Coordinates of C-alpha atoms and ligand atoms in Angstrom, one line a residue:
M1 CA -11.0 -4.6 -3.9
P2 CA -7.5 -3.2 -3.8
A3 CA -5.7 -2.3 -7.1
T4 CA -3.7 -5.1 -8.7
K5 CA -0.6 -3.0 -8.4
T6 CA -1.1 -2.8 -4.6
L7 CA -1.3 -6.6 -4.4
G8 CA 2.0 -6.8 -6.4
C9 CA 3.7 -4.9 -3.5
L10 CA 2.6 -7.5 -0.9
P11 CA 3.9 -8.9 1.4
F12 CA 5.8 -5.7 2.3
F13 CA 8.4 -5.7 5.1
A14 CA 9.3 -2.5 7.0
K15 CA 11.3 -1.7 10.1
G16 CA 11.9 1.5 12.0
I17 CA 11.8 3.2 15.4
V18 CA 8.5 4.0 17.1
V19 CA 7.9 7.7 17.4
K20 CA 5.3 10.0 18.9
G21 CA 2.3 10.5 16.6
F22 CA -0.8 12.7 17.0
G23 CA -1.5 11.5 20.5
R24 CA -5.0 10.5 19.7
G25 CA -5.0 6.8 19.3
S26 CA -5.2 5.8 22.9
K27 CA -6.8 8.9 24.3
E28 CA -9.6 9.5 21.8
L29 CA -10.1 6.0 20.2
G30 CA -8.9 3.6 22.9
I31 CA -6.9 2.0 20.2
P32 CA -3.1 2.8 20.4
T33 CA -1.2 2.9 17.2
A34 CA 2.6 2.8 17.0
N35 CA 3.8 5.4 14.5
Y36 CA 6.8 5.2 12.1
T37 CA 9.0 8.1 11.2
S38 CA 8.3 10.0 8.0
E39 CA 11.5 8.4 6.6
V40 CA 9.9 5.0 6.8
V41 CA 6.6 6.3 5.4
E42 CA 8.5 7.7 2.4
T43 CA 10.0 4.3 1.6
L44 CA 6.5 2.8 0.8
P45 CA 6.2 2.0 -2.9
N46 CA 4.1 4.4 -4.9
D47 CA 2.1 1.5 -6.1
L48 CA 0.9 0.6 -2.6
E49 CA -2.3 2.5 -2.2
T50 CA -3.3 4.1 1.1
G51 CA -5.8 2.2 3.3
I52 CA -6.2 -0.3 6.1
Y53 CA -4.0 -3.5 6.1
Y54 CA -3.2 -6.4 8.3
G55 CA -0.1 -8.5 9.0
Y56 CA 2.4 -9.3 11.7
A57 CA 4.5 -7.1 14.0
K58 CA 7.4 -7.5 16.4
V59 CA 8.7 -5.0 19.0
D60 CA 12.4 -5.3 19.7
G61 CA 13.2 -8.9 20.5
G62 CA 9.6 -9.8 21.5
P63 CA 7.2 -12.3 20.0
V64 CA 5.6 -11.8 16.6
Y65 CA 2.0 -10.6 17.0
K66 CA -0.9 -10.0 14.7
M67 CA -1.4 -6.3 13.7
V68 CA -3.6 -3.9 11.7
M69 CA -2.1 -0.9 10.0
S70 CA -3.5 2.3 8.8
I71 CA -1.6 4.0 5.9
G72 CA -2.6 7.4 4.7
W73 CA -4.0 10.7 5.8
N74 CA -6.7 9.7 8.3
P75 CA -9.6 11.5 6.4
F76 CA -11.7 11.6 9.6
Y77 CA -9.0 14.0 11.0
K78 CA -7.9 15.5 7.7
N79 CA -4.2 15.0 8.5
V80 CA -1.8 16.8 6.1
K81 CA 1.0 14.3 6.8
K82 CA 0.8 10.7 5.6
S83 CA 1.3 8.3 8.4
M84 CA 1.8 4.6 8.8
E85 CA 0.3 3.4 12.2
T86 CA 0.3 -0.1 13.6
H87 CA -2.1 -1.4 16.2
I88 CA -0.8 -4.6 17.6
L89 CA -3.3 -7.3 18.8
H90 CA -1.7 -7.6 22.2
N91 CA -2.0 -5.8 25.6
F92 CA 1.3 -4.3 26.4
E93 CA 2.2 -3.5 30.0
S94 CA 3.7 -0.1 29.0
D95 CA 4.5 2.2 26.0
F96 CA 7.4 1.3 23.7
Y97 CA 8.4 4.6 22.1
G98 CA 12.0 4.3 20.8
S99 CA 11.7 0.6 20.2
M100 CA 12.4 -1.1 16.9
L101 CA 9.2 -2.1 15.2
K102 CA 9.3 -4.7 12.5
T103 CA 6.2 -5.2 10.4
C104 CA 5.1 -7.5 7.6
I105 CA 2.1 -6.0 5.7
I106 CA 0.3 -9.0 4.2
N107 CA -3.1 -7.9 2.9
Y108 CA -5.5 -5.0 2.3
I109 CA -8.8 -4.6 4.1
R110 CA -10.4 -1.4 2.9
P111 CA -9.7 2.3 2.0
E112 CA -9.5 4.9 4.7
Q113 CA -12.8 6.7 5.1
S114 CA -14.2 9.7 7.0
Y115 CA -17.1 8.7 9.4
E116 CA -20.0 10.6 10.8
S117 CA -18.9 10.2 14.3
L118 CA -16.0 9.1 16.4
D119 CA -18.0 6.0 17.5
A120 CA -18.5 5.0 13.9
L121 CA -14.7 5.2 13.3
I122 CA -14.1 3.1 16.4
D123 CA -16.6 0.5 15.3
A124 CA -15.0 0.3 11.9
I125 CA -11.5 -0.2 13.5
K126 CA -12.9 -2.9 15.8
S127 CA -14.3 -4.8 12.9
D128 CA -11.0 -4.5 11.0
I129 CA -9.3 -6.0 14.1
A130 CA -11.8 -8.9 14.3
Y131 CA -11.4 -9.6 10.6
A132 CA -7.6 -9.5 10.7
D133 CA -7.6 -11.7 13.8
T134 CA -9.5 -14.4 11.9
Q135 CA -7.6 -14.0 8.6
L136 CA -4.2 -14.2 10.2
D137 CA -4.9 -17.7 11.6
L138 CA -5.0 -19.1 8.0
P139 CA -1.9 -21.2 7.4
E140 CA -0.9 -19.3 4.2
Y141 CA -0.6 -16.1 6.3
S142 CA 0.7 -17.5 9.6
A143 CA 3.7 -19.0 7.8
L144 CA 5.0 -15.4 7.6
Q145 CA 5.2 -15.2 11.4
T146 CA 8.3 -17.3 11.2
H147 CA 9.9 -15.4 8.3
S148 CA 13.6 -14.8 8.7
F149 CA 12.9 -11.1 8.6
F150 CA 11.6 -11.4 12.1
N151 CA 14.4 -13.7 13.4
A152 CA 17.5 -12.2 11.9
E153 CA 20.0 -11.3 14.5
K154 CA 20.7 -7.6 13.9
P155 CA 21.6 -4.8 16.2
Q156 CA 18.4 -3.3 17.7
D157 CA 19.9 0.1 18.5
V158 CA 20.2 1.6 15.0
N159 CA 18.4 4.9 14.8
T160 CA 17.8 4.8 11.1
S161 CA 14.9 3.3 9.2
E162 CA 15.5 0.5 6.8
L163 CA 13.4 -1.1 4.2
I164 CA 13.3 -4.6 2.8
L165 CA 11.9 -4.6 -0.6
P166 CA 9.2 -7.0 -1.7
G167 CA 10.4 -10.0 -3.7
S168 CA 12.9 -10.8 -1.0
S169 CA 13.1 -14.6 -0.5
L170 CA 10.2 -15.9 1.5
Ligands
ADP201 P1 0.8 8.4 19.3 O1 -0.1 9.4 18.7 O2 2.0 9.0 19.9 O3 1.2 7.3 18.3 P2 -1.1 6.6 20.5 O4 -2.2 7.1 21.5 O5 -1.4 6.2 19.2 O6 0.0 7.8 20.5 O7 -0.3 5.5 21.3 C1 0.7 4.8 20.6 C2 1.7 4.2 21.6 O8 1.1 3.3 22.5 C3 2.7 3.3 20.8 O9 3.8 4.1 20.3 C4 3.2 2.3 21.9 O10 4.3 2.9 22.6 C5 2.0 2.2 22.8 N1 1.2 1.0 22.7 C6 0.8 0.2 23.7 N2 0.1 -0.8 23.3 C7 0.0 -0.8 22.0 C8 -0.5 -1.7 21.0 N3 -1.2 -2.8 21.3 N4 -0.3 -1.4 19.7 C9 0.4 -0.3 19.3 N5 0.9 0.6 20.2 C10 0.8 0.3 21.5
RBF202 N1 -8.6 7.0 10.3 C1 -9.5 7.5 9.4 O1 -9.6 8.7 9.3 N2 -10.3 6.7 8.7 C2 -10.3 5.4 8.8 O2 -11.1 4.7 8.1 C3 -9.3 4.8 9.7 N3 -9.3 3.4 9.8 C4 -8.3 2.9 10.7 C5 -8.3 1.5 10.8 C6 -7.3 0.9 11.7 C7 -7.3 -0.6 11.8 C8 -6.5 1.8 12.5 C9 -5.5 1.2 13.4 C10 -6.6 3.2 12.3 C11 -7.5 3.7 11.4 N4 -7.6 5.1 11.3 C12 -8.5 5.7 10.4 C13 -6.6 6.0 11.9 C14 -7.0 6.7 13.2 O3 -7.7 7.8 12.9 C15 -5.7 7.0 13.9 O4 -5.1 5.8 14.3 C16 -5.8 7.9 15.1 O5 -6.3 9.1 14.6 C17 -4.5 8.1 15.9 O6 -3.5 8.6 15.1
MG203 MG1 -0.4 6.5 17.1

C-alpha cells in the first residue's frame, strides 16, 4: 500500500523533453523507457514516494496511450541519480528523443526493488505492464485520457520543463 500522502499527490501531471537515459531499457531489458530531464524529476512533490506507477502518456501531438512509470533510483542497478522513466504501452516505429512527453501519473503499483536476476526484474516489469493495462480500462481512470492537459494547444518546441500541480481542475 502506498502512503496516504502519496495518494494525495495523485493524479500528477508532468511534461518535459525526452532525453537520453542510461541506455539500458531497450538493450538489456527489451523495455524502452523515455527519460525526463533532472529538472522535471526535481519538480516531483516530496510527498510522492518513489516506486512504480501507471497512467497515461502522450508524445508531441500523438494519441494518449497507457503507460507505466518508474520513479526512483533503480535499486537493481544502484543508480545515484533519481530518474523518472516512462514505458508507453505502444509499439513506436522509431525513437522520439527530443519530443515533448506529457504524462498523467494516476496510481501506485509497488515500491522499486532489487531482484536476484535480470530475468526476475523483467518478469516484474511485465506483470506491472499487464496490471496497468487492465486497470487503465476502468472508466474512473480512462476519463483522464481526455483531460484538457493532453489537449491544450500549446507550442511543442519549448525546451523547458513545466509542471502542472495536482489539484488543477479535472
Ligand atoms: P535511454 O536509456 O536513453 O532512456 P532506452 O533504452 O530506455 O534508452 O530507450 C528509450 C527510448 O526509446 C525513448 O527515449 C524513446 O525515444 C524510445 N521508445 C521507443 N518505444 C518506446 C516506448 N514504447 N516507450 C518508451 N520509449 C520508447
Ligand atoms: N528498476 C529496479 O531497479 N527495480 C524495479 O523494481 C524496477 N521496476 C520497474 C518497473 C517498470 C514498470 C519500469 C518501466 C522500470 C522499472 N525499473 C526498475 C527500472 C529499470 O531498471 C530501468 O527502466 C532500466 O534500468 C533502464 O533505465
Ligand atoms: Mg530509459
